[in-house]
Tab-separated table of C-alpha atoms and ligand atoms in Angstrom:
chain	number	residue	atom	x	y	z
A	1	UNK	CA	169.229	22.360	-10.091
A	2	UNK	CA	170.872	19.935	-7.669
A	3	UNK	CA	172.150	20.070	-4.075
A	4	UNK	CA	175.233	22.031	-3.080
A	5	UNK	CA	177.477	19.063	-2.312
A	6	UNK	CA	177.176	17.811	-5.847
A	7	UNK	CA	177.021	21.150	-7.639
A	8	UNK	CA	180.312	22.801	-8.606
A	9	UNK	CA	180.634	26.199	-10.265
A	10	UNK	CA	184.368	26.935	-10.528
A	11	UNK	CA	185.738	30.292	-11.667
A	12	UNK	CA	188.868	28.972	-13.366
A	13	UNK	CA	189.566	26.334	-15.986
A	14	UNK	CA	192.239	24.657	-13.819
A	15	UNK	CA	189.731	24.246	-10.989
A	16	UNK	CA	187.153	22.874	-13.412
A	17	UNK	CA	189.619	20.339	-14.804
A	18	UNK	CA	190.494	19.182	-11.259
A	19	UNK	CA	186.804	18.680	-10.414
A	20	UNK	CA	186.307	16.867	-13.716
A	21	UNK	CA	189.160	14.484	-12.973
A	22	UNK	CA	188.188	13.900	-9.330
A	23	UNK	CA	184.413	13.537	-9.405
A	24	UNK	CA	183.508	12.545	-13.009
A	25	UNK	CA	180.623	15.035	-13.028
A	26	UNK	CA	178.069	15.846	-15.651
A	27	UNK	CA	179.302	18.950	-17.471
A	28	UNK	CA	176.606	21.614	-17.664
A	29	UNK	CA	176.602	24.801	-19.732
A	30	UNK	CA	173.227	26.269	-20.765
A	31	UNK	CA	171.478	22.971	-19.868
A	32	UNK	CA	169.102	23.325	-22.831
A	33	UNK	CA	170.049	19.859	-24.064
A	34	UNK	CA	170.812	18.355	-20.645
A	35	UNK	CA	167.438	19.124	-19.044
A	36	UNK	CA	165.192	17.784	-21.822
A	37	UNK	CA	167.289	14.588	-21.768
A	38	UNK	CA	166.813	14.174	-18.002
A	39	UNK	CA	163.699	12.431	-16.794
A	40	UNK	CA	163.994	14.084	-13.370
A	41	UNK	CA	162.951	17.474	-12.009
A	42	UNK	CA	166.482	17.887	-10.709
A	43	UNK	CA	169.611	17.113	-12.691
A	44	UNK	CA	171.317	14.117	-11.089
A	45	UNK	CA	174.749	15.190	-9.778
A	46	UNK	CA	177.543	15.680	-9.511
A	47	UNK	CA	177.263	18.690	-11.793
A	48	UNK	CA	180.137	20.779	-13.087
A	49	UNK	CA	178.664	24.103	-14.172
A	50	UNK	CA	181.248	25.762	-16.439
A	51	UNK	CA	179.416	29.042	-17.051
A	52	UNK	CA	181.342	31.114	-14.458
A	53	UNK	CA	184.732	30.613	-16.121
A	54	UNK	CA	185.492	33.918	-17.894
A	55	UNK	CA	188.139	32.402	-20.214
A	56	UNK	CA	185.550	30.122	-21.804
A	57	UNK	CA	183.172	32.866	-22.913
A	58	UNK	CA	183.293	35.281	-25.829
A	59	UNK	CA	184.569	35.682	-29.364
A	60	UNK	CA	188.222	36.704	-29.735
A	61	UNK	CA	190.384	37.309	-32.799
A	62	UNK	CA	193.719	35.471	-32.587
A	63	UNK	CA	196.927	35.810	-34.643
A	64	UNK	CA	195.774	33.112	-37.023
A	65	UNK	CA	191.978	33.139	-36.860
A	66	UNK	CA	189.038	33.503	-34.526
A	67	UNK	CA	188.349	31.748	-31.233
A	68	UNK	CA	184.792	31.285	-29.997
A	69	UNK	CA	184.809	30.302	-26.332
A	70	UNK	CA	182.938	27.148	-25.364
A	71	UNK	CA	180.269	28.886	-23.283
A	72	UNK	CA	179.588	31.592	-25.849
A	73	UNK	CA	175.840	31.598	-26.311
A	74	UNK	CA	173.941	31.868	-29.588
A	75	UNK	CA	172.895	35.376	-28.536
A	76	UNK	CA	176.563	36.298	-27.986
A	77	UNK	CA	177.330	35.047	-31.504
A	78	UNK	CA	174.478	37.077	-32.963
A	79	UNK	CA	175.796	40.196	-31.239
A	80	UNK	CA	179.452	39.612	-32.149
A	81	UNK	CA	181.182	41.630	-34.828
A	82	UNK	CA	182.020	38.847	-37.280
A	83	UNK	CA	183.059	38.920	-40.944
A	84	UNK	CA	180.524	38.053	-43.722
A	85	UNK	CA	182.011	34.536	-43.939
A	86	UNK	CA	180.316	33.918	-40.566
A	87	UNK	CA	176.852	35.032	-41.695
A	88	UNK	CA	175.823	31.363	-41.977
A	89	UNK	CA	176.792	30.830	-38.329
A	90	UNK	CA	174.819	33.920	-37.297
A	91	UNK	CA	171.771	32.817	-39.263
A	92	UNK	CA	171.971	29.407	-37.591
A	93	UNK	CA	172.297	31.120	-34.174
A	94	UNK	CA	169.067	32.966	-34.855
A	95	UNK	CA	167.301	29.671	-35.583
A	96	UNK	CA	168.336	27.707	-32.488
A	97	UNK	CA	165.048	27.507	-30.628
A	98	UNK	CA	163.574	30.788	-29.385
A	99	UNK	CA	165.409	33.755	-27.828
A	100	UNK	CA	165.300	32.189	-24.371
A	101	UNK	CA	167.159	29.134	-25.716
A	102	UNK	CA	169.591	31.351	-27.642
A	103	UNK	CA	170.330	33.250	-24.407
A	104	UNK	CA	171.255	30.031	-22.573
A	105	UNK	CA	172.421	27.534	-25.217
A	106	UNK	CA	176.132	27.491	-26.001
A	107	UNK	CA	178.161	26.655	-29.064
A	108	UNK	CA	180.097	23.850	-27.324
A	109	UNK	CA	176.888	22.381	-25.888
A	110	UNK	CA	175.485	22.139	-29.405
A	111	UNK	CA	178.614	20.326	-30.634
A	112	UNK	CA	179.015	18.047	-27.594
A	113	UNK	CA	175.372	16.980	-27.728
A	114	UNK	CA	176.146	15.878	-31.311
A	115	UNK	CA	172.576	15.754	-32.538
A	116	UNK	CA	172.401	15.092	-36.290
A	117	UNK	CA	170.043	18.111	-36.339
A	118	UNK	CA	172.385	20.490	-34.472
A	119	UNK	CA	172.075	23.736	-36.400
A	120	UNK	CA	175.524	25.001	-35.455
A	121	UNK	CA	177.399	22.196	-37.174
A	122	UNK	CA	176.877	22.847	-40.930
A	123	UNK	CA	177.965	26.516	-40.852
A	124	UNK	CA	180.961	25.612	-38.678
A	125	UNK	CA	181.919	22.897	-41.172
A	126	UNK	CA	181.957	25.516	-43.959
A	127	UNK	CA	184.291	27.578	-41.754
A	128	UNK	CA	186.718	24.623	-41.378
A	129	UNK	CA	186.176	24.881	-37.635
A	130	UNK	CA	188.377	23.032	-35.159
A	131	UNK	CA	187.464	22.070	-31.611
A	132	UNK	CA	189.824	22.919	-28.734
A	133	UNK	CA	189.926	20.392	-25.932
A	134	UNK	CA	191.675	20.628	-22.610
A	135	UNK	CA	192.359	18.056	-19.925
A	136	UNK	CA	194.692	18.091	-16.925
A	137	UNK	CA	197.370	16.366	-18.985
A	138	UNK	CA	197.263	18.794	-21.904
A	139	UNK	CA	195.316	20.289	-24.756
A	140	UNK	CA	194.590	19.323	-28.330
A	141	UNK	CA	192.720	20.756	-31.280
A	142	UNK	CA	190.870	18.598	-33.786
A	143	UNK	CA	188.767	19.250	-36.855
A	144	UNK	CA	185.051	19.454	-36.228
A	145	UNK	CA	184.383	16.567	-38.638
A	146	UNK	CA	186.725	14.448	-36.502
A	147	UNK	CA	185.205	15.636	-33.229
A	148	UNK	CA	181.636	14.535	-34.013
A	149	UNK	CA	182.030	10.840	-34.685
A	150	UNK	CA	178.366	9.785	-34.888
A	151	UNK	CA	174.885	10.602	-33.646
A	152	UNK	CA	175.349	11.711	-30.004
A	153	UNK	CA	178.989	10.606	-30.184
A	154	UNK	CA	182.116	12.724	-29.979
A	155	UNK	CA	185.851	12.325	-29.573
A	156	UNK	CA	185.671	14.074	-26.170
A	157	UNK	CA	187.585	12.105	-23.535
A	158	UNK	CA	186.195	11.724	-19.974
A	159	UNK	CA	188.683	14.149	-18.384
A	160	UNK	CA	188.433	16.763	-21.136
A	161	UNK	CA	186.399	19.913	-21.604
A	162	UNK	CA	185.789	21.704	-24.857
A	163	UNK	CA	187.335	25.130	-24.312
A	164	UNK	CA	186.538	26.711	-27.639
A	165	UNK	CA	185.916	26.535	-31.351
A	166	UNK	CA	188.687	27.847	-33.578
A	167	UNK	CA	188.096	29.172	-37.084
A	168	UNK	CA	191.287	29.457	-39.125
A	169	UNK	CA	191.961	32.824	-40.762
A	170	UNK	CA	191.894	31.319	-44.271
A	171	UNK	CA	188.243	30.349	-43.726
A	172	UNK	CA	187.232	33.834	-42.632
A	173	UNK	CA	186.951	34.917	-46.253
A	174	UNK	CA	183.977	34.940	-48.606
A	175	UNK	CA	180.281	35.134	-47.845
A	176	UNK	CA	178.331	32.681	-45.713
A	177	UNK	CA	174.681	31.728	-45.610
A	178	UNK	CA	172.424	29.147	-43.879
A	179	UNK	CA	168.910	27.861	-44.473
A	180	UNK	CA	166.846	25.519	-42.349
A	181	UNK	CA	163.878	23.465	-43.434
A	182	UNK	CA	161.370	22.425	-40.790
A	183	UNK	CA	157.725	21.504	-40.504
A	184	UNK	CA	157.030	25.200	-39.794
A	185	UNK	CA	159.014	28.387	-40.244
A	186	UNK	CA	160.299	28.949	-36.686
A	187	UNK	CA	160.922	27.047	-33.432
A	188	UNK	CA	161.420	23.719	-35.064
A	189	UNK	CA	163.953	20.918	-35.253
A	190	UNK	CA	165.495	20.776	-38.711
A	191	UNK	CA	164.330	18.313	-41.351
A	192	UNK	CA	167.371	19.472	-43.265
A	193	UNK	CA	169.675	22.474	-43.082
A	194	UNK	CA	172.307	23.725	-45.485
A	195	UNK	CA	175.201	26.118	-45.115
A	196	UNK	CA	177.425	27.702	-47.716
A	197	UNK	CA	180.535	29.877	-47.737
A	198	UNK	CA	181.576	31.106	-51.150
A	199	UNK	CA	184.544	33.260	-52.152
A	200	UNK	CA	184.244	35.084	-55.449
A	201	UNK	CA	187.099	36.957	-57.119
A	202	UNK	CA	186.614	38.899	-60.362
A	203	UNK	CA	183.224	37.263	-60.774
A	204	UNK	CA	184.583	33.728	-60.499
A	205	UNK	CA	184.090	31.330	-57.571
A	206	UNK	CA	187.550	30.645	-56.141
A	207	UNK	CA	186.407	28.701	-53.069
A	208	UNK	CA	183.160	26.982	-52.151
A	209	UNK	CA	182.432	25.285	-48.838
A	210	UNK	CA	179.032	23.588	-48.596
A	211	UNK	CA	177.593	21.510	-45.761
A	212	UNK	CA	174.342	19.782	-45.024
A	213	UNK	CA	172.825	18.550	-41.766
A	214	UNK	CA	169.970	16.325	-40.562
A	215	UNK	CA	170.401	14.216	-43.700
A	216	UNK	CA	172.655	11.537	-42.223
A	217	UNK	CA	174.138	10.422	-38.896
A	218	UNK	CA	176.384	13.494	-38.872
A	219	UNK	CA	176.394	16.749	-40.810
A	220	UNK	CA	178.721	16.620	-43.785
A	221	UNK	CA	180.520	18.714	-46.392
A	222	UNK	CA	179.465	18.197	-50.006
A	223	UNK	CA	182.777	17.996	-51.899
A	224	UNK	CA	181.483	17.136	-55.397
A	225	UNK	CA	179.074	20.072	-55.344
A	226	UNK	CA	181.849	22.357	-54.082
A	227	UNK	CA	184.089	21.289	-56.996
A	228	UNK	CA	181.251	21.936	-59.465
A	229	UNK	CA	181.064	25.584	-58.372
A	230	UNK	CA	184.753	26.530	-58.442
A	231	UNK	CA	186.164	28.182	-61.583
A	232	UNK	CA	182.926	29.662	-62.904
A	233	UNK	CA	180.537	32.478	-62.007
A	234	UNK	CA	178.300	31.521	-59.079
A	235	UNK	CA	175.462	29.436	-60.516
A	236	UNK	CA	173.426	27.429	-57.977
A	237	UNK	CA	172.121	25.205	-60.828
A	238	UNK	CA	175.603	23.652	-61.053
A	239	UNK	CA	174.763	21.924	-57.769
A	240	UNK	CA	172.674	19.121	-59.186
A	241	UNK	CA	170.712	16.716	-56.995
A	242	UNK	CA	173.077	13.821	-57.714
A	243	UNK	CA	176.088	15.803	-56.401
A	244	UNK	CA	174.270	16.458	-53.120
A	245	UNK	CA	172.745	12.986	-52.845
A	246	UNK	CA	176.119	11.250	-52.930
A	247	UNK	CA	177.131	13.053	-49.716
A	248	UNK	CA	174.036	12.259	-47.646
A	249	UNK	CA	172.367	9.191	-46.130
A	250	UNK	CA	169.015	10.359	-44.753
A	251	UNK	CA	166.721	8.226	-42.620
A	252	UNK	CA	162.963	8.108	-42.020
A	253	UNK	CA	161.990	9.678	-38.701
A	254	UNK	CA	159.071	11.513	-37.105
A	255	UNK	CA	159.963	14.738	-38.892
A	256	UNK	CA	160.319	13.477	-42.483
A	257	UNK	CA	161.084	10.371	-44.476
A	258	UNK	CA	164.333	9.736	-46.306
A	259	UNK	CA	162.766	10.278	-49.746
A	260	UNK	CA	161.531	13.747	-48.762
A	261	UNK	CA	164.891	14.692	-47.271
A	262	UNK	CA	166.675	13.520	-50.429
A	263	UNK	CA	164.359	15.617	-52.577
A	264	UNK	CA	164.654	18.648	-50.316
A	265	UNK	CA	168.427	18.595	-49.798
A	266	UNK	CA	169.522	19.665	-53.293
A	267	UNK	CA	166.870	22.370	-53.550
A	268	UNK	CA	167.720	23.771	-50.105
A	269	UNK	CA	171.392	23.888	-51.056
A	270	UNK	CA	170.652	25.749	-54.293
A	271	UNK	CA	168.459	28.253	-52.423
A	272	UNK	CA	171.227	28.763	-49.874
A	273	UNK	CA	173.679	29.522	-52.667
A	274	UNK	CA	171.240	31.854	-54.400
A	275	UNK	CA	170.904	33.766	-51.129
A	276	UNK	CA	174.660	33.919	-50.528
A	277	UNK	CA	174.903	37.685	-50.796
A	278	UNK	CA	176.177	40.120	-48.176
A	279	UNK	CA	173.441	40.781	-45.617
A	280	UNK	CA	173.556	42.166	-42.110
A	281	UNK	CA	172.150	39.544	-39.754
A	282	UNK	CA	170.132	41.296	-37.054
A	283	UNK	CA	170.702	40.178	-33.460
X	301	FAD	C1	163.014	24.231	-26.700
X	301	FAD	C2	164.359	23.902	-27.311
X	301	FAD	C3	164.567	24.209	-28.642
X	301	FAD	C4	165.792	23.909	-29.239
X	301	FAD	N1	165.972	24.215	-30.565
X	301	FAD	C5	167.143	23.921	-31.161
X	301	FAD	C6	167.320	24.228	-32.552
X	301	FAD	O1	166.450	24.782	-33.216
X	301	FAD	N2	168.520	23.892	-33.111
X	301	FAD	C7	169.521	23.292	-32.397
X	301	FAD	O2	170.577	23.028	-32.955
X	301	FAD	N3	169.377	22.994	-31.084
X	301	FAD	C8	168.218	23.290	-30.455
X	301	FAD	N4	168.046	22.984	-29.130
X	301	FAD	C9	169.131	22.299	-28.411
X	301	FAD	C10	170.084	23.209	-27.594
X	301	FAD	O3	169.478	24.428	-27.240
X	301	FAD	C11	171.409	23.514	-28.309
X	301	FAD	O4	172.021	22.333	-28.765
X	301	FAD	C12	172.377	24.287	-27.384
X	301	FAD	O5	173.401	24.877	-28.139
X	301	FAD	C13	172.986	23.386	-26.306
X	301	FAD	O6	173.859	24.167	-25.504
X	301	FAD	P1	173.828	24.111	-23.913
X	301	FAD	O7	174.869	25.040	-23.441
X	301	FAD	O8	172.465	24.324	-23.406
X	301	FAD	O9	174.255	22.593	-23.672
X	301	FAD	P2	174.058	21.731	-22.344
X	301	FAD	O10	172.649	21.225	-22.302
X	301	FAD	O11	174.551	22.448	-21.132
X	301	FAD	O12	175.046	20.522	-22.658
X	301	FAD	C14	174.844	19.664	-23.758
X	301	FAD	C15	175.891	18.549	-23.725
X	301	FAD	O13	177.190	19.065	-23.953
X	301	FAD	C16	178.038	18.821	-22.853
X	301	FAD	N5	178.872	20.019	-22.745
X	301	FAD	C17	178.438	21.307	-22.796
X	301	FAD	N6	179.478	22.139	-22.818
X	301	FAD	C18	180.592	21.381	-22.759
X	301	FAD	C19	181.988	21.671	-22.756
X	301	FAD	N7	182.470	22.930	-22.864
X	301	FAD	N8	182.862	20.647	-22.707
X	301	FAD	C20	182.414	19.381	-22.648
X	301	FAD	N9	181.100	19.029	-22.651
X	301	FAD	C21	180.208	20.028	-22.712
X	301	FAD	C22	177.119	18.537	-21.683
X	301	FAD	O14	177.728	17.697	-20.719
X	301	FAD	C23	175.963	17.848	-22.378
X	301	FAD	O15	176.284	16.494	-22.626
X	301	FAD	C24	166.824	23.281	-28.491
X	301	FAD	C25	166.613	22.982	-27.131
X	301	FAD	C26	165.392	23.285	-26.553
X	301	FAD	C27	165.175	22.958	-25.100
């Protein structure tokens, strides 16, 4: 990776925060975003490898929700015992690259890289996820939609690490789902992806959380479409194209043009809702 003098692999968060403050290193987790972005055979140092810090890894229930540690990999998420509300997150985990990438790539790396096509973001938005940040001077927790501020831009401060992703208990209800549209079925960067979490009581939708990614600078919730679903039996047709279109601002790029994304977004969202039924997601 890089030479020993510029490669740090601390075993505690305090040690990591000291190194971060003293040497301004590049933070490295699974390196699946870092390496492709580096035009060198060796990552330029200093490097702060955070993967040996036990407190940062794993999924833990808390008094008021669920905490997913920063270095929890997509494979860890697939193997975790999570409620059906998190099925969208599991389905996204299964679509992040191939198994080798899922074994290395972490949830915080996906969020910190802040690609508009990051598959983890839409399902986490439907789960009202919050990002936990820690620096030497203290910690804070902010909503995911406030953490990712633009393409490749986050609210992370230079002396902070993401320590985890918190899902509040109130969002751990209902059924989640996720669909990704790419130029082929697997191993592809998303043209668009949609996530849904729907709570149904006595046959009536009491809560709907919908999100869409790769159709704008950042992934976004779709509030008008959510409102159209609540108070009636689940009917994907209530999510009309205009309700989705008002939330997105797609661009032309190598994967698809804006017109195609606009056309695909509403349909993908309706298919996601139609598939929002309890299903065991295989690891
Ligand atoms: C072949 C291939 C296919 C891929 N396919 C997909 C795909 O289908 N969908 C998708 O969404 N992504 C995909 N990716 C991108 C990548 O695998 C994911 O975004 C992954 O979750 C990144 O995690 P990581 O641990 O490897 O991040 P790293 O590469 O280690 O880090 C990414 C960024 O986050 C920062 N960082 C990491 N952790 C922290 C932390 N705790 N605190 C502060 N900063 C931190 C790093 O400094 C760096 O800037 C693919 C990558 C490859 C190489």
